[in-house]
Amino acid sequence: MTRNEVRNCSRHALLGKAIRALLLSTMLAAPVVSAGADEIKPLRLCADPTNLPFSSDDPGKPGLYLEIGQAVAQKLGRPVSTTWYKSYFGKRTVRETLLSKQCDAMVGLPLVDDFMGPAVIFSKPIAHEGYALIGAKDRKLTGIDDLRGLRVAVQYQSTPQNLLALRDEIRKVTVLSPDEGMTALEQGKVDVAFIWAPVAGWLNKTAYNDKYQLVPTEGAGLLWETAIGFAKASGALRDEVDGVLPSLQSDISALFAKYGVPNGAAIKFGQANQAAQAKEPVTVGQVTSDKPVQTAAAGGGDVKAGRELFNGTCAHCHGPDAVQAERKIDLRLLKKRYADDMESTYWKTVHDGRPAKGMPAWKDVYSDDELKNVYSYLLTVQGASD
Ligand code: HEC
């Protein structure tokens, strides 16, 4: 989950194809209301259709957060309806769904002081989310010193990576996702994985038959509380939800266990370095660099806007400012790799994605103008890795 903000977005850019498509689809999906005055309105939840263990549009496994939302709605005596929205964009997602009245609540927002300012209000905390150590069940994992001399998988640009960067006696192996971390562990390429716990726990349960132990860690940027978020105007609903949450504690715990997501006691890890002490949890895709870039048009688009979109959305996988050690997804090599076909390859890949390889399709998410801005930005970083 990225929590990056695309800063300084013009209203213009925000009102792209994505929102129009979203508005249209929710309008079409909305039930025909034959409004009786005391008709019970569904509790509308915004959720990502492909974000297990948290949410999915597969009715067989709706995911932890959706099921918590369903349990809350049931207590309130209301049915649930879901507005699907891809959550690659973090705060932008919240702005375009919850704050645009597309839904009443979002389960699982990070309960940090200034997540979105006063625009978003929260229920009582419902869970903890963060990083965990994953290793063989007989391995001693009680603190950072137990990692001495071991090979440890850390996610690119994550708090664990920052934290271990200072420890020469621990061999870091950078991975791009929790899935990749679990694979490295399973293949014996690392001894321990220090990765995002919810996904690791879910994979441990569903793909690895509970083979590994999971030890949640605690410390700056390693663990934070999550809650149910509402728009500021929904104070009454928030209070109602807070009223039923205590009676749902055991159901909620059972749901955590069902999805293999740890929510228990965590081991304390020492202070992380500067970057990891950011108030907001540092997650994969956190963009820290604020290097000025040229803003003159190249390739016909707005380089600055393109860079912002890139860092808000694409950097999650391709690295902030396209700095990426993994050659296969190093977009600074596009020119070298494709020469005259660079532009056509870009458009084909970005429009249709390469779903089997993990590259999403963006044509229904961003307008061609927006994607052209990204292309113009990418032109400015070609060859930068050589
Ligand atoms: C969820 C991860 C993810 C996100 C987010 C993502 N990509 Fe990708 N992208 C990939 C992967 C993985 C590949 C490599 C696919 C392959 O192996 O062929 C890729 C490939 C590409 C390529 C082709 C690279 C080449 O050398 O052939 C381009 C261009 C690209 N992405 C652009 C973008 C842009 C622009 C965005 C943001 C709008 C974006 N990607 C967001 C995962 C992602």
Short mmCIF file of C-alpha atoms and ligand atoms in Angstrom, two decimals:
data_model
loop_
_atom_site.label_atom_id
_atom_site.label_comp_id
_atom_site.label_asym_id
_atom_site.label_seq_id
_atom_site.Cartn_x
_atom_site.Cartn_y
_atom_site.Cartn_z
CA MET A 1 0.00 0.00 0.00
CA THR A 2 1.45 3.33 -0.93
CA ARG A 3 0.60 6.38 1.04
CA ASN A 4 2.21 8.89 -1.22
CA GLU A 5 0.60 12.07 -2.01
CA VAL A 6 0.64 13.51 -5.45
CA ARG A 7 1.28 17.05 -4.42
CA ASN A 8 0.16 20.17 -6.18
CA CYS A 9 -2.08 18.27 -8.52
CA SER A 10 -4.23 20.66 -10.42
CA ARG A 11 -7.95 20.02 -10.16
CA HIS A 12 -7.66 19.44 -13.81
CA ALA A 13 -5.44 16.43 -13.47
CA LEU A 14 -7.57 15.03 -10.70
CA LEU A 15 -10.63 15.14 -12.86
CA GLY A 16 -9.08 12.70 -15.26
CA LYS A 17 -10.48 9.74 -17.00
CA ALA A 18 -10.25 7.71 -13.82
CA ILE A 19 -12.76 9.69 -11.89
CA ARG A 20 -15.10 9.99 -14.79
CA ALA A 21 -14.98 6.24 -15.22
CA LEU A 22 -15.45 5.76 -11.51
CA LEU A 23 -18.39 8.12 -11.29
CA LEU A 24 -19.98 6.47 -14.25
CA SER A 25 -19.53 2.96 -12.93
CA THR A 26 -20.88 3.80 -9.50
CA MET A 27 -23.83 5.53 -11.05
CA LEU A 28 -24.58 2.45 -13.10
CA ALA A 29 -24.04 0.18 -10.16
CA ALA A 30 -26.17 2.19 -7.77
CA PRO A 31 -29.34 0.40 -6.77
CA VAL A 32 -32.54 1.87 -8.11
CA VAL A 33 -33.78 3.77 -5.13
CA SER A 34 -37.49 3.80 -4.57
CA ALA A 35 -36.89 6.13 -1.68
CA GLY A 36 -39.13 5.38 1.20
CA ALA A 37 -38.34 7.81 3.99
CA ASP A 38 -37.29 5.18 6.49
CA GLU A 39 -35.58 2.87 4.04
CA ILE A 40 -32.35 1.50 5.48
CA LYS A 41 -29.43 2.82 3.50
CA PRO A 42 -26.49 0.51 2.91
CA LEU A 43 -23.19 1.34 4.52
CA ARG A 44 -21.02 2.13 1.54
CA LEU A 45 -17.43 0.94 1.82
CA CYS A 46 -14.62 1.90 -0.52
CA ALA A 47 -12.21 -0.93 -1.13
CA ASP A 48 -9.54 -2.17 -3.52
CA PRO A 49 -10.76 -5.19 -5.51
CA THR A 50 -7.31 -6.80 -5.60
CA ASN A 51 -5.68 -6.20 -2.26
CA LEU A 52 -5.73 -9.44 -0.30
CA PRO A 53 -5.50 -10.01 2.60
CA PHE A 54 -7.38 -6.74 3.07
CA SER A 55 -10.02 -6.66 0.39
CA SER A 56 -11.02 -8.40 -2.79
CA ASP A 57 -14.01 -8.60 -5.08
CA ASP A 58 -14.00 -12.38 -4.79
CA PRO A 59 -17.07 -13.08 -2.64
CA GLY A 60 -15.37 -16.29 -1.45
CA LYS A 61 -12.62 -14.29 0.26
CA PRO A 62 -13.66 -10.68 0.71
CA GLY A 63 -10.64 -9.86 2.85
CA LEU A 64 -9.99 -8.75 6.41
CA TYR A 65 -11.03 -5.11 6.13
CA LEU A 66 -14.13 -5.79 4.10
CA GLU A 67 -15.24 -8.44 6.54
CA ILE A 68 -14.67 -6.04 9.43
CA GLY A 69 -16.77 -3.50 7.56
CA GLN A 70 -19.48 -6.10 7.05
CA ALA A 71 -19.46 -7.01 10.73
CA VAL A 72 -19.77 -3.34 11.70
CA ALA A 73 -22.63 -2.80 9.25
CA GLN A 74 -24.42 -5.85 10.56
CA LYS A 75 -24.24 -4.49 14.10
CA LEU A 76 -25.68 -1.23 12.80
CA GLY A 77 -28.45 -3.16 11.09
CA ARG A 78 -27.44 -1.95 7.64
CA PRO A 79 -26.52 -3.84 4.48
CA VAL A 80 -23.16 -3.17 2.84
CA SER A 81 -22.37 -1.91 -0.62
CA THR A 82 -18.87 -1.65 -2.01
CA THR A 83 -17.33 0.94 -4.26
CA TRP A 84 -14.24 -0.58 -5.86
CA TYR A 85 -11.21 1.55 -6.40
CA LYS A 86 -7.63 0.57 -7.06
CA SER A 87 -5.62 1.80 -4.14
CA TYR A 88 -2.27 2.40 -5.80
CA PHE A 89 -2.57 6.07 -5.03
CA GLY A 90 -2.87 6.28 -1.26
CA LYS A 91 -4.09 9.69 -0.24
CA ARG A 92 -5.31 10.38 -3.71
CA THR A 93 -7.59 7.37 -3.42
CA VAL A 94 -9.04 8.72 -0.20
CA ARG A 95 -9.60 12.09 -1.79
CA GLU A 96 -11.37 10.67 -4.78
CA THR A 97 -13.54 8.16 -2.95
CA LEU A 98 -14.27 8.95 0.68
CA LEU A 99 -13.88 12.70 0.38
CA SER A 100 -15.85 12.77 -2.86
CA LYS A 101 -18.75 11.03 -1.14
CA GLN A 102 -18.34 7.84 -3.15
CA CYS A 103 -18.55 5.89 0.09
CA ASP A 104 -19.23 6.34 3.79
CA ALA A 105 -16.22 4.60 5.29
CA MET A 106 -12.82 3.13 4.51
CA VAL A 107 -11.56 0.39 6.79
CA GLY A 108 -7.85 0.25 7.55
CA LEU A 109 -6.57 3.79 7.13
CA PRO A 110 -3.37 4.56 9.03
CA LEU A 111 -4.14 6.33 12.29
CA VAL A 112 -1.38 8.90 12.10
CA ASP A 113 -1.77 12.49 13.24
CA ASP A 114 -1.91 14.22 9.97
CA PHE A 115 -2.84 11.49 7.51
CA MET A 116 -5.05 13.88 5.56
CA GLY A 117 -5.53 16.74 7.97
CA PRO A 118 -8.95 17.42 9.48
CA ALA A 119 -10.74 16.22 6.32
CA VAL A 120 -10.63 12.61 7.54
CA ILE A 121 -11.84 11.53 10.97
CA PHE A 122 -11.26 8.12 12.53
CA SER A 123 -12.93 5.46 14.60
CA LYS A 124 -11.14 3.95 17.55
CA PRO A 125 -8.15 1.89 16.44
CA ILE A 126 -9.07 -1.50 15.04
CA ALA A 127 -5.68 -3.03 14.33
CA HIS A 128 -1.93 -2.69 13.99
CA GLU A 129 -0.15 -2.86 10.70
CA GLY A 130 3.53 -2.94 10.07
CA TYR A 131 6.61 -5.02 9.48
CA ALA A 132 7.50 -8.44 10.85
CA LEU A 133 10.43 -10.82 10.95
CA ILE A 134 9.62 -14.08 9.22
CA GLY A 135 11.77 -17.15 9.58
CA ALA A 136 11.83 -20.84 10.35
CA LYS A 137 9.86 -21.73 13.45
CA ASP A 138 12.95 -22.91 15.34
CA ARG A 139 14.94 -19.76 14.65
CA LYS A 140 15.47 -17.37 17.57
CA LEU A 141 13.97 -14.03 16.60
CA THR A 142 13.76 -11.84 19.65
CA GLY A 143 15.47 -8.68 18.49
CA ILE A 144 17.75 -7.05 15.97
CA ASP A 145 20.84 -8.75 17.38
CA ASP A 146 19.47 -12.15 16.42
CA LEU A 147 19.91 -11.06 12.80
CA ARG A 148 23.72 -10.86 13.11
CA GLY A 149 25.52 -12.77 10.41
CA LEU A 150 22.26 -13.63 8.65
CA ARG A 151 20.99 -12.86 5.18
CA VAL A 152 17.85 -10.78 5.60
CA ALA A 153 15.34 -9.84 2.90
CA VAL A 154 14.19 -6.22 3.13
CA GLN A 155 11.80 -4.38 0.86
CA TYR A 156 13.15 -1.63 -1.31
CA GLN A 157 12.72 1.81 0.33
CA SER A 158 11.13 0.39 3.47
CA THR A 159 11.78 1.18 7.12
CA PRO A 160 13.52 -2.17 7.67
CA GLN A 161 15.89 -1.38 4.82
CA ASN A 162 16.73 1.98 6.40
CA LEU A 163 17.06 0.43 9.79
CA LEU A 164 19.43 -2.33 8.75
CA ALA A 165 21.43 -0.09 6.43
CA LEU A 166 23.59 0.90 9.38
CA ARG A 167 24.32 -2.69 10.42
CA ASP A 168 27.24 -4.05 8.43
CA GLU A 169 27.09 -7.40 10.15
CA ILE A 170 23.69 -8.12 8.64
CA ARG A 171 23.58 -9.01 4.96
CA LYS A 172 20.68 -7.26 3.28
CA VAL A 173 18.98 -8.72 0.25
CA THR A 174 16.65 -6.17 -1.33
CA VAL A 175 13.31 -7.39 -2.62
CA LEU A 176 10.55 -5.43 -4.29
CA SER A 177 7.55 -6.94 -2.58
CA PRO A 178 6.56 -9.09 0.39
CA ASP A 179 5.83 -11.88 -2.09
CA GLU A 180 9.38 -11.72 -3.35
CA GLY A 181 10.66 -11.75 0.23
CA MET A 182 8.69 -14.90 1.02
CA THR A 183 9.96 -16.57 -2.16
CA ALA A 184 13.57 -15.73 -1.24
CA LEU A 185 12.98 -17.27 2.17
CA GLU A 186 11.41 -20.39 0.72
CA GLN A 187 14.24 -20.79 -1.79
CA GLY A 188 16.86 -20.49 0.92
CA LYS A 189 18.29 -17.29 -0.54
CA VAL A 190 17.77 -15.54 2.79
CA ASP A 191 17.54 -16.74 6.38
CA VAL A 192 14.96 -14.22 7.52
CA ALA A 193 12.59 -11.82 5.79
CA PHE A 194 11.91 -8.44 7.39
CA ILE A 195 8.91 -7.44 5.34
CA TRP A 196 5.38 -6.10 5.43
CA ALA A 197 3.52 -8.32 7.86
CA PRO A 198 -0.06 -8.51 6.59
CA VAL A 199 0.92 -9.87 3.19
CA ALA A 200 3.65 -12.09 4.66
CA GLY A 201 1.15 -13.56 7.11
CA TRP A 202 -1.44 -14.10 4.44
CA LEU A 203 1.09 -15.86 2.19
CA ASN A 204 2.41 -17.92 5.07
CA LYS A 205 -1.09 -19.14 5.68
CA THR A 206 -2.32 -19.63 2.13
CA ALA A 207 0.83 -20.53 0.19
CA TYR A 208 3.24 -21.96 2.77
CA ASN A 209 0.96 -23.93 5.04
CA ASP A 210 1.90 -21.91 8.14
CA LYS A 211 5.46 -23.12 7.86
CA TYR A 212 7.08 -19.93 9.19
CA GLN A 213 6.93 -17.92 12.39
CA LEU A 214 5.99 -14.26 12.17
CA VAL A 215 7.30 -11.82 14.73
CA PRO A 216 5.77 -8.33 14.45
CA THR A 217 8.23 -5.54 15.19
CA GLU A 218 7.64 -2.24 16.87
CA GLY A 219 9.40 1.09 16.55
CA ALA A 220 9.33 4.26 14.47
CA GLY A 221 7.87 3.46 11.07
CA LEU A 222 7.64 -0.25 11.87
CA LEU A 223 4.20 -0.44 13.40
CA TRP A 224 1.23 1.87 13.35
CA GLU A 225 -2.43 1.71 14.24
CA THR A 226 -5.17 1.55 11.69
CA ALA A 227 -8.79 2.57 12.05
CA ILE A 228 -11.93 3.15 10.04
CA GLY A 229 -11.83 6.50 8.27
CA PHE A 230 -14.78 8.78 7.52
CA ALA A 231 -15.23 12.17 5.94
CA LYS A 232 -15.30 15.00 8.46
CA ALA A 233 -19.03 15.50 8.00
CA SER A 234 -19.78 11.92 9.07
CA GLY A 235 -19.19 12.45 12.78
CA ALA A 236 -22.53 10.90 13.73
CA LEU A 237 -21.79 7.72 11.79
CA ARG A 238 -18.31 7.56 13.29
CA ASP A 239 -19.78 7.76 16.79
CA GLU A 240 -22.24 5.01 15.97
CA VAL A 241 -19.42 2.81 14.71
CA ASP A 242 -17.32 3.53 17.79
CA GLY A 243 -20.33 2.47 19.81
CA VAL A 244 -20.42 -1.03 18.31
CA LEU A 245 -16.68 -1.67 17.93
CA PRO A 246 -16.11 -2.91 21.52
CA SER A 247 -18.73 -5.63 21.06
CA LEU A 248 -16.91 -6.77 17.90
CA GLN A 249 -13.46 -7.26 19.40
CA SER A 250 -13.53 -11.05 19.39
CA ASP A 251 -15.02 -11.21 15.89
CA ILE A 252 -12.29 -8.90 14.68
CA SER A 253 -9.57 -11.03 16.31
CA ALA A 254 -11.04 -14.10 14.65
CA LEU A 255 -10.91 -12.36 11.29
CA PHE A 256 -7.23 -11.54 11.76
CA ALA A 257 -6.55 -15.19 12.43
CA LYS A 258 -8.64 -16.23 9.44
CA TYR A 259 -6.47 -14.18 7.11
CA GLY A 260 -3.20 -14.99 8.87
CA VAL A 261 -2.57 -11.32 9.59
CA PRO A 262 -0.62 -10.75 12.81
CA ASN A 263 -2.16 -8.34 15.30
CA GLY A 264 -0.47 -9.37 18.49
CA ALA A 265 2.44 -8.35 20.67
CA ALA A 266 5.42 -6.91 18.84
CA ILE A 267 9.11 -6.92 19.70
CA LYS A 268 10.71 -3.58 20.20
CA PHE A 269 13.38 -2.62 17.72
CA GLY A 270 15.90 0.12 18.32
CA GLN A 271 15.52 3.58 16.92
CA ALA A 272 15.53 3.69 13.20
CA ASN A 273 17.60 6.28 11.38
CA GLN A 274 16.37 9.66 10.29
CA ALA A 275 14.38 8.53 7.30
CA ALA A 276 12.55 5.94 9.31
CA GLN A 277 11.51 8.40 11.96
CA ALA A 278 9.16 10.20 9.63
CA LYS A 279 5.79 10.68 11.27
CA GLU A 280 4.04 8.80 8.58
CA PRO A 281 4.89 5.13 8.22
CA VAL A 282 7.60 4.73 5.65
CA THR A 283 6.31 2.18 3.22
CA VAL A 284 7.47 0.85 -0.09
CA GLY A 285 7.27 3.72 -2.46
CA GLN A 286 7.85 6.49 0.04
CA VAL A 287 9.30 9.31 -1.96
CA THR A 288 11.91 11.32 -0.20
CA SER A 289 13.95 12.95 -2.91
CA ASP A 290 13.05 16.50 -3.68
CA LYS A 291 15.58 17.14 -6.36
CA PRO A 292 14.50 19.87 -8.75
CA VAL A 293 13.84 18.73 -12.26
CA GLN A 294 13.64 20.65 -15.47
CA THR A 295 10.11 21.71 -16.25
CA ALA A 296 10.49 22.56 -19.92
CA ALA A 297 8.39 20.43 -22.17
CA ALA A 298 10.11 17.40 -23.65
CA GLY A 299 8.15 14.98 -25.74
CA GLY A 300 5.26 17.43 -25.64
CA GLY A 301 4.19 16.90 -22.03
CA ASP A 302 4.58 18.67 -18.71
CA VAL A 303 7.70 17.20 -17.10
CA LYS A 304 6.93 18.45 -13.61
CA ALA A 305 3.40 17.07 -13.60
CA GLY A 306 4.73 13.85 -15.09
CA ARG A 307 7.31 13.48 -12.38
CA GLU A 308 4.69 14.01 -9.70
CA LEU A 309 2.42 11.41 -11.18
CA PHE A 310 5.35 9.05 -11.58
CA ASN A 311 6.49 9.44 -8.00
CA GLY A 312 2.96 9.14 -6.70
CA THR A 313 2.04 6.02 -8.62
CA CYS A 314 4.77 4.33 -10.61
CA ALA A 315 7.60 4.78 -8.10
CA HIS A 316 5.93 2.17 -5.95
CA CYS A 317 7.47 -0.41 -8.30
CA HIS A 318 9.88 1.52 -10.52
CA GLY A 319 11.62 3.50 -7.78
CA PRO A 320 11.44 7.18 -6.76
CA ASP A 321 12.61 9.42 -9.59
CA ALA A 322 12.93 6.17 -11.57
CA VAL A 323 16.03 5.19 -9.60
CA GLN A 324 15.85 1.45 -9.66
CA ALA A 325 18.59 -1.13 -9.24
CA GLU A 326 16.65 -3.96 -10.80
CA ARG A 327 17.47 -3.62 -14.50
CA LYS A 328 14.30 -5.22 -15.77
CA ILE A 329 12.17 -2.44 -14.36
CA ASP A 330 14.73 0.36 -14.57
CA LEU A 331 12.85 2.82 -16.76
CA ARG A 332 16.01 4.90 -17.25
CA LEU A 333 17.03 2.21 -19.73
CA LEU A 334 14.04 2.58 -22.04
CA LYS A 335 15.94 4.56 -24.65
CA LYS A 336 18.90 2.22 -24.60
CA ARG A 337 16.65 -0.80 -24.71
CA TYR A 338 14.17 0.24 -27.36
CA ALA A 339 15.85 3.14 -29.22
CA ASP A 340 13.41 4.32 -31.89
CA ASP A 341 10.71 2.05 -30.52
CA MET A 342 10.87 3.64 -27.10
CA GLU A 343 7.76 5.72 -27.51
CA SER A 344 5.60 3.00 -29.02
CA THR A 345 6.76 0.50 -26.40
CA TYR A 346 5.95 2.98 -23.69
CA TRP A 347 2.42 3.56 -24.91
CA LYS A 348 1.66 -0.08 -25.48
CA THR A 349 3.01 -1.11 -22.06
CA VAL A 350 1.40 1.70 -20.14
CA HIS A 351 -1.97 1.41 -21.86
CA ASP A 352 -2.37 -2.34 -21.69
CA GLY A 353 0.10 -3.24 -18.94
CA ARG A 354 1.77 -6.64 -18.79
CA PRO A 355 -0.60 -8.15 -16.29
CA ALA A 356 1.14 -11.52 -16.20
CA LYS A 357 4.40 -9.80 -15.29
CA GLY A 358 3.01 -7.51 -12.63
CA MET A 359 2.76 -4.30 -14.65
CA PRO A 360 -0.78 -2.90 -14.33
CA ALA A 361 -2.71 -1.36 -17.24
CA TRP A 362 -3.18 2.38 -16.83
CA LYS A 363 -5.37 3.37 -19.73
CA ASP A 364 -8.53 3.43 -17.61
CA VAL A 365 -6.77 5.20 -14.78
CA TYR A 366 -5.01 8.11 -16.44
CA SER A 367 -5.75 10.20 -19.48
CA ASP A 368 -3.32 10.17 -22.40
CA ASP A 369 -2.34 13.71 -21.48
CA GLU A 370 -1.33 12.58 -18.03
CA LEU A 371 0.56 9.59 -19.41
CA LYS A 372 2.26 11.85 -21.93
CA ASN A 373 3.50 13.99 -19.04
CA VAL A 374 5.02 10.87 -17.50
CA TYR A 375 6.65 10.02 -20.82
CA SER A 376 8.13 13.50 -21.02
CA TYR A 377 9.46 13.09 -17.51
CA LEU A 378 10.97 9.70 -18.34
CA LEU A 379 12.77 11.26 -21.31
CA THR A 380 14.66 13.45 -18.84
CA VAL A 381 16.08 10.48 -16.94
CA GLN A 382 17.20 8.30 -19.84
CA GLY A 383 20.77 7.13 -19.47
CA ALA A 384 20.93 8.46 -15.92
CA SER A 385 21.90 5.05 -14.61
CA ASP A 386 24.94 4.60 -16.85
C1 HEC B 1 2.71 -2.84 -9.29
C2 HEC B 1 4.00 -2.55 -9.84
C3 HEC B 1 4.07 -1.57 -10.99
C4 HEC B 1 3.56 -0.30 -11.06
C5 HEC B 1 2.75 0.44 -10.00
C6 HEC B 1 3.97 0.21 -12.34
N1 HEC B 1 4.69 -0.71 -13.00
FE1 HEC B 1 5.54 -0.47 -14.82
N2 HEC B 1 6.24 -2.37 -14.75
C7 HEC B 1 6.14 -3.22 -13.69
C8 HEC B 1 6.84 -4.45 -13.99
C9 HEC B 1 6.98 -5.65 -13.05
C10 HEC B 1 7.35 -4.31 -15.29
C11 HEC B 1 8.20 -5.32 -16.07
C12 HEC B 1 7.29 -6.23 -16.85
C13 HEC B 1 8.10 -7.24 -17.62
O1 HEC B 1 8.82 -8.00 -17.01
O2 HEC B 1 8.00 -7.21 -18.84
C14 HEC B 1 6.97 -2.98 -15.73
C15 HEC B 1 7.30 -2.46 -16.97
C16 HEC B 1 7.07 -1.17 -17.36
C17 HEC B 1 7.51 -0.60 -18.62
C18 HEC B 1 8.30 -1.33 -19.70
C19 HEC B 1 9.73 -1.45 -19.29
C20 HEC B 1 10.58 -2.16 -20.33
O3 HEC B 1 11.79 -1.93 -20.28
O4 HEC B 1 10.06 -2.93 -21.14
C21 HEC B 1 7.10 0.70 -18.63
C22 HEC B 1 7.32 1.72 -19.73
C23 HEC B 1 6.40 0.94 -17.39
N3 HEC B 1 6.40 -0.21 -16.64
C24 HEC B 1 5.86 2.15 -17.02
C25 HEC B 1 5.13 2.35 -15.86
C26 HEC B 1 4.48 3.58 -15.54
C27 HEC B 1 4.53 4.85 -16.38
C28 HEC B 1 3.84 3.38 -14.37
C29 HEC B 1 2.95 4.37 -13.60
C30 HEC B 1 1.84 4.94 -14.32
C31 HEC B 1 4.11 2.03 -13.96
N4 HEC B 1 4.89 1.44 -14.88
C32 HEC B 1 3.66 1.48 -12.77
C33 HEC B 1 5.48 -2.98 -12.52
C34 HEC B 1 4.79 -1.81 -12.22
#
